[in-house]
Amino acid sequence: LISFSKLFSLFDYIFSLSQLANLRGSKLKTKRHLSNKFKKENPNAIFKICDLSDINVQDEIFSVLRKWESNKKNDNKICDLEHEEIAIRRLLETASKHKLVLSCIYLYDVMLGFSIDEMLPDNYAIAHFIKADNSFRGVYEFFNEKISQHLLSQGVLLWNWQQDLSIEGLRQLKTSYHPVGFLKKYTVSLNVLEDE
């Protein structure tokens, strides 16, 4: 027997970019306030689309990963980036085979965050990686708002943030953005019955 919460963790979270691009409404009030707080405290922060093949940008991506990991450890939170770093390196090797968008936040020429998203058919995009220096309050809310605005300007309507991997913090974060739906995934296997 599988509990609903366990099954729920297998589903990808689907978001409406028109909702996230402006953070309007009472449901997203907290996100809007945090994004505005980040803008107010960091008026020189800029959002830009970068070239994923640029070696210097790739180095900056891994610097952000190390900073993110350091922040987690300083907060006594368990994190292991080994598999994620391998996955990012593999993605960088095959980047030319995919329609990828690298979004970045910079403050005084220092990368604070990056997001790698893939453009898919039918006005759809999927988030592969997003990391930011969360010592800046509101950085993720600002970043998600800006990424949403960019993807929407490219004709994307729905954004898949993938499953939460049964990580409670990820589940809480993703549900706090009020997904408009879920991409339900199941594992189907053949059950061979042996003759008695």
Short mmCIF file of C-alpha atoms in Angstrom, two decimals:
data_model
loop_
_atom_site.label_atom_id
_atom_site.label_comp_id
_atom_site.label_asym_id
_atom_site.label_seq_id
_atom_site.Cartn_x
_atom_site.Cartn_y
_atom_site.Cartn_z
CA LEU A 1 0.00 0.00 0.00
CA ILE A 2 1.37 3.42 -1.00
CA SER A 3 0.24 6.48 0.91
CA PHE A 4 -1.09 9.45 -1.06
CA SER A 5 1.78 11.69 0.10
CA LYS A 6 4.31 9.17 -1.23
CA LEU A 7 2.46 8.91 -4.55
CA PHE A 8 2.09 12.71 -4.65
CA SER A 9 5.88 13.05 -4.53
CA LEU A 10 6.12 11.22 -7.86
CA PHE A 11 4.08 13.90 -9.65
CA ASP A 12 5.67 16.87 -11.40
CA TYR A 13 4.39 20.31 -10.36
CA ILE A 14 2.95 22.37 -13.24
CA PHE A 15 2.73 26.18 -12.95
CA SER A 16 1.01 28.85 -14.99
CA LEU A 17 3.61 31.36 -16.16
CA SER A 18 1.03 34.13 -16.39
CA GLN A 19 0.48 33.74 -12.63
CA LEU A 20 4.16 33.53 -11.68
CA ALA A 21 5.27 36.32 -14.02
CA ASN A 22 3.45 38.98 -12.01
CA LEU A 23 2.87 37.26 -8.64
CA ARG A 24 -0.59 38.82 -8.44
CA GLY A 25 -3.33 37.78 -6.08
CA SER A 26 -3.63 36.91 -2.44
CA LYS A 27 -2.26 33.38 -2.89
CA LEU A 28 1.10 34.77 -4.01
CA LYS A 29 1.18 37.78 -1.70
CA THR A 30 4.10 36.46 0.36
CA LYS A 31 6.11 35.66 -2.78
CA ARG A 32 5.41 39.14 -4.17
CA HIS A 33 6.54 40.80 -0.91
CA LEU A 34 9.76 38.76 -0.81
CA SER A 35 10.55 39.55 -4.45
CA ASN A 36 9.95 43.25 -3.80
CA LYS A 37 12.10 43.10 -0.68
CA PHE A 38 14.96 41.59 -2.69
CA LYS A 39 14.59 44.32 -5.37
CA LYS A 40 14.55 47.07 -2.75
CA GLU A 41 17.59 45.75 -0.88
CA ASN A 42 19.53 44.90 -4.07
CA PRO A 43 18.63 47.56 -6.66
CA ASN A 44 21.73 46.71 -8.70
CA ALA A 45 20.77 43.06 -9.15
CA ILE A 46 20.17 42.19 -12.77
CA PHE A 47 18.52 39.25 -14.50
CA LYS A 48 20.00 38.09 -17.77
CA ILE A 49 20.08 35.18 -20.17
CA CYS A 50 23.58 33.75 -20.48
CA ASP A 51 25.42 31.44 -22.84
CA LEU A 52 25.61 27.94 -21.39
CA SER A 53 28.66 27.14 -23.54
CA ASP A 54 30.68 29.99 -22.00
CA ILE A 55 33.40 28.41 -19.82
CA ASN A 56 33.48 31.41 -17.46
CA VAL A 57 29.72 31.18 -16.95
CA GLN A 58 30.05 27.45 -16.27
CA ASP A 59 32.65 28.22 -13.58
CA GLU A 60 30.24 30.72 -12.05
CA ILE A 61 27.49 28.07 -12.00
CA PHE A 62 29.69 25.77 -9.94
CA SER A 63 30.64 28.65 -7.64
CA VAL A 64 26.93 29.23 -6.97
CA LEU A 65 26.51 25.51 -6.26
CA ARG A 66 29.33 25.59 -3.71
CA LYS A 67 27.89 28.73 -2.09
CA TRP A 68 24.43 27.12 -1.92
CA GLU A 69 25.93 24.00 -0.31
CA SER A 70 27.90 26.10 2.18
CA ASN A 71 24.77 28.02 3.18
CA LYS A 72 22.89 24.75 3.74
CA LYS A 73 25.67 23.36 5.90
CA ASN A 74 25.85 26.60 7.90
CA ASP A 75 22.12 26.17 8.60
CA ASN A 76 22.79 22.58 9.74
CA LYS A 77 20.78 21.19 6.82
CA ILE A 78 21.75 17.99 5.10
CA CYS A 79 22.70 18.39 1.46
CA ASP A 80 24.66 16.36 -1.02
CA LEU A 81 25.44 17.97 -4.35
CA GLU A 82 27.62 15.18 -5.71
CA HIS A 83 24.91 13.68 -7.94
CA GLU A 84 23.54 17.08 -8.93
CA GLU A 85 26.97 18.34 -9.93
CA ILE A 86 27.51 15.21 -12.06
CA ALA A 87 24.11 15.75 -13.70
CA ILE A 88 24.92 19.40 -14.47
CA ARG A 89 28.29 18.45 -15.99
CA ARG A 90 26.56 15.82 -18.12
CA LEU A 91 23.97 18.38 -19.23
CA LEU A 92 26.71 20.85 -20.16
CA GLU A 93 28.34 18.18 -22.35
CA THR A 94 25.09 17.63 -24.27
CA ALA A 95 23.71 21.18 -24.12
CA SER A 96 23.86 21.68 -27.88
CA LYS A 97 21.37 18.83 -28.35
CA HIS A 98 18.66 20.56 -26.30
CA LYS A 99 16.88 23.89 -26.43
CA LEU A 100 18.13 25.13 -23.07
CA VAL A 101 17.78 28.53 -21.45
CA LEU A 102 20.30 29.64 -18.83
CA SER A 103 18.85 32.40 -16.67
CA CYS A 104 21.14 34.18 -14.21
CA ILE A 105 21.05 36.83 -11.52
CA TYR A 106 24.09 39.03 -11.05
CA LEU A 107 24.90 41.55 -8.38
CA TYR A 108 27.98 43.69 -9.09
CA ASP A 109 29.19 41.14 -11.67
CA VAL A 110 28.90 38.23 -9.21
CA MET A 111 26.46 35.47 -10.12
CA LEU A 112 23.92 35.02 -7.30
CA GLY A 113 21.86 32.35 -9.01
CA PHE A 114 21.27 30.29 -12.12
CA SER A 115 18.43 28.31 -13.61
CA ILE A 116 18.62 25.85 -16.49
CA ASP A 117 15.29 25.28 -18.22
CA GLU A 118 14.44 23.36 -21.36
CA MET A 119 12.01 24.66 -23.96
CA LEU A 120 9.63 21.92 -25.08
CA PRO A 121 6.83 21.73 -27.65
CA ASP A 122 3.28 22.93 -26.97
CA ASN A 123 4.19 26.14 -25.06
CA TYR A 124 5.85 24.15 -22.31
CA ALA A 125 9.16 24.34 -20.41
CA ILE A 126 10.74 22.15 -17.79
CA ALA A 127 13.08 23.29 -15.02
CA HIS A 128 16.18 21.14 -14.72
CA PHE A 129 18.23 23.06 -12.15
CA ILE A 130 17.85 26.21 -10.06
CA LYS A 131 20.20 27.36 -7.35
CA ALA A 132 20.83 30.72 -5.73
CA ASP A 133 22.67 32.26 -2.82
CA ASN A 134 19.82 32.19 -0.32
CA SER A 135 21.67 34.43 2.10
CA PHE A 136 19.90 37.13 0.06
CA ARG A 137 16.33 37.15 1.35
CA GLY A 138 13.80 36.94 -1.47
CA VAL A 139 16.33 35.90 -4.12
CA TYR A 140 14.33 32.85 -5.22
CA GLU A 141 11.05 34.75 -5.37
CA PHE A 142 12.67 37.49 -7.47
CA PHE A 143 14.39 34.91 -9.66
CA ASN A 144 11.27 32.81 -10.28
CA GLU A 145 9.33 35.96 -11.18
CA LYS A 146 12.00 37.02 -13.69
CA ILE A 147 12.38 33.56 -15.21
CA SER A 148 8.61 33.37 -15.60
CA GLN A 149 8.52 36.74 -17.35
CA HIS A 150 11.24 35.64 -19.76
CA LEU A 151 9.71 32.24 -20.55
CA LEU A 152 6.30 33.86 -21.03
CA SER A 153 7.86 36.34 -23.49
CA GLN A 154 9.10 33.30 -25.45
CA GLY A 155 5.57 31.91 -25.75
CA VAL A 156 5.80 29.40 -22.90
CA LEU A 157 2.58 29.02 -20.91
CA LEU A 158 3.28 26.14 -18.52
CA TRP A 159 6.39 25.48 -16.47
CA ASN A 160 7.18 22.04 -15.03
CA TRP A 161 9.20 22.09 -11.80
CA GLN A 162 9.49 18.29 -11.61
CA GLN A 163 8.77 16.11 -8.59
CA ASP A 164 9.68 16.86 -4.98
CA LEU A 165 11.56 13.56 -4.43
CA SER A 166 9.71 13.13 -1.10
CA ILE A 167 11.77 15.99 0.34
CA GLU A 168 9.43 17.85 2.68
CA GLY A 169 11.08 21.24 2.15
CA LEU A 170 10.75 20.91 -1.64
CA ARG A 171 7.12 19.83 -1.31
CA GLN A 172 6.31 22.85 0.85
CA LEU A 173 8.15 25.22 -1.47
CA LYS A 174 6.50 23.93 -4.63
CA THR A 175 2.99 23.86 -3.18
CA SER A 176 3.46 27.41 -1.82
CA TYR A 177 3.56 28.63 -5.44
CA HIS A 178 0.11 27.08 -6.05
CA PRO A 179 0.59 24.77 -9.04
CA VAL A 180 -2.24 24.68 -11.57
CA GLY A 181 -1.84 20.94 -12.01
CA PHE A 182 0.36 17.90 -11.77
CA LEU A 183 1.96 15.67 -14.33
CA LYS A 184 1.13 12.29 -12.89
CA LYS A 185 3.79 9.64 -13.31
CA TYR A 186 3.51 5.98 -12.52
CA THR A 187 5.73 2.95 -12.76
CA VAL A 188 4.15 0.08 -14.61
CA SER A 189 5.70 -3.34 -14.27
CA LEU A 190 4.82 -6.84 -15.36
CA ASN A 191 3.79 -9.06 -12.50
CA VAL A 192 4.48 -12.67 -13.48
CA LEU A 193 2.47 -15.18 -11.52
CA GLU A 194 4.10 -18.51 -10.93
CA ASP A 195 2.08 -21.70 -11.26
CA GLU A 196 1.50 -23.42 -7.98
#
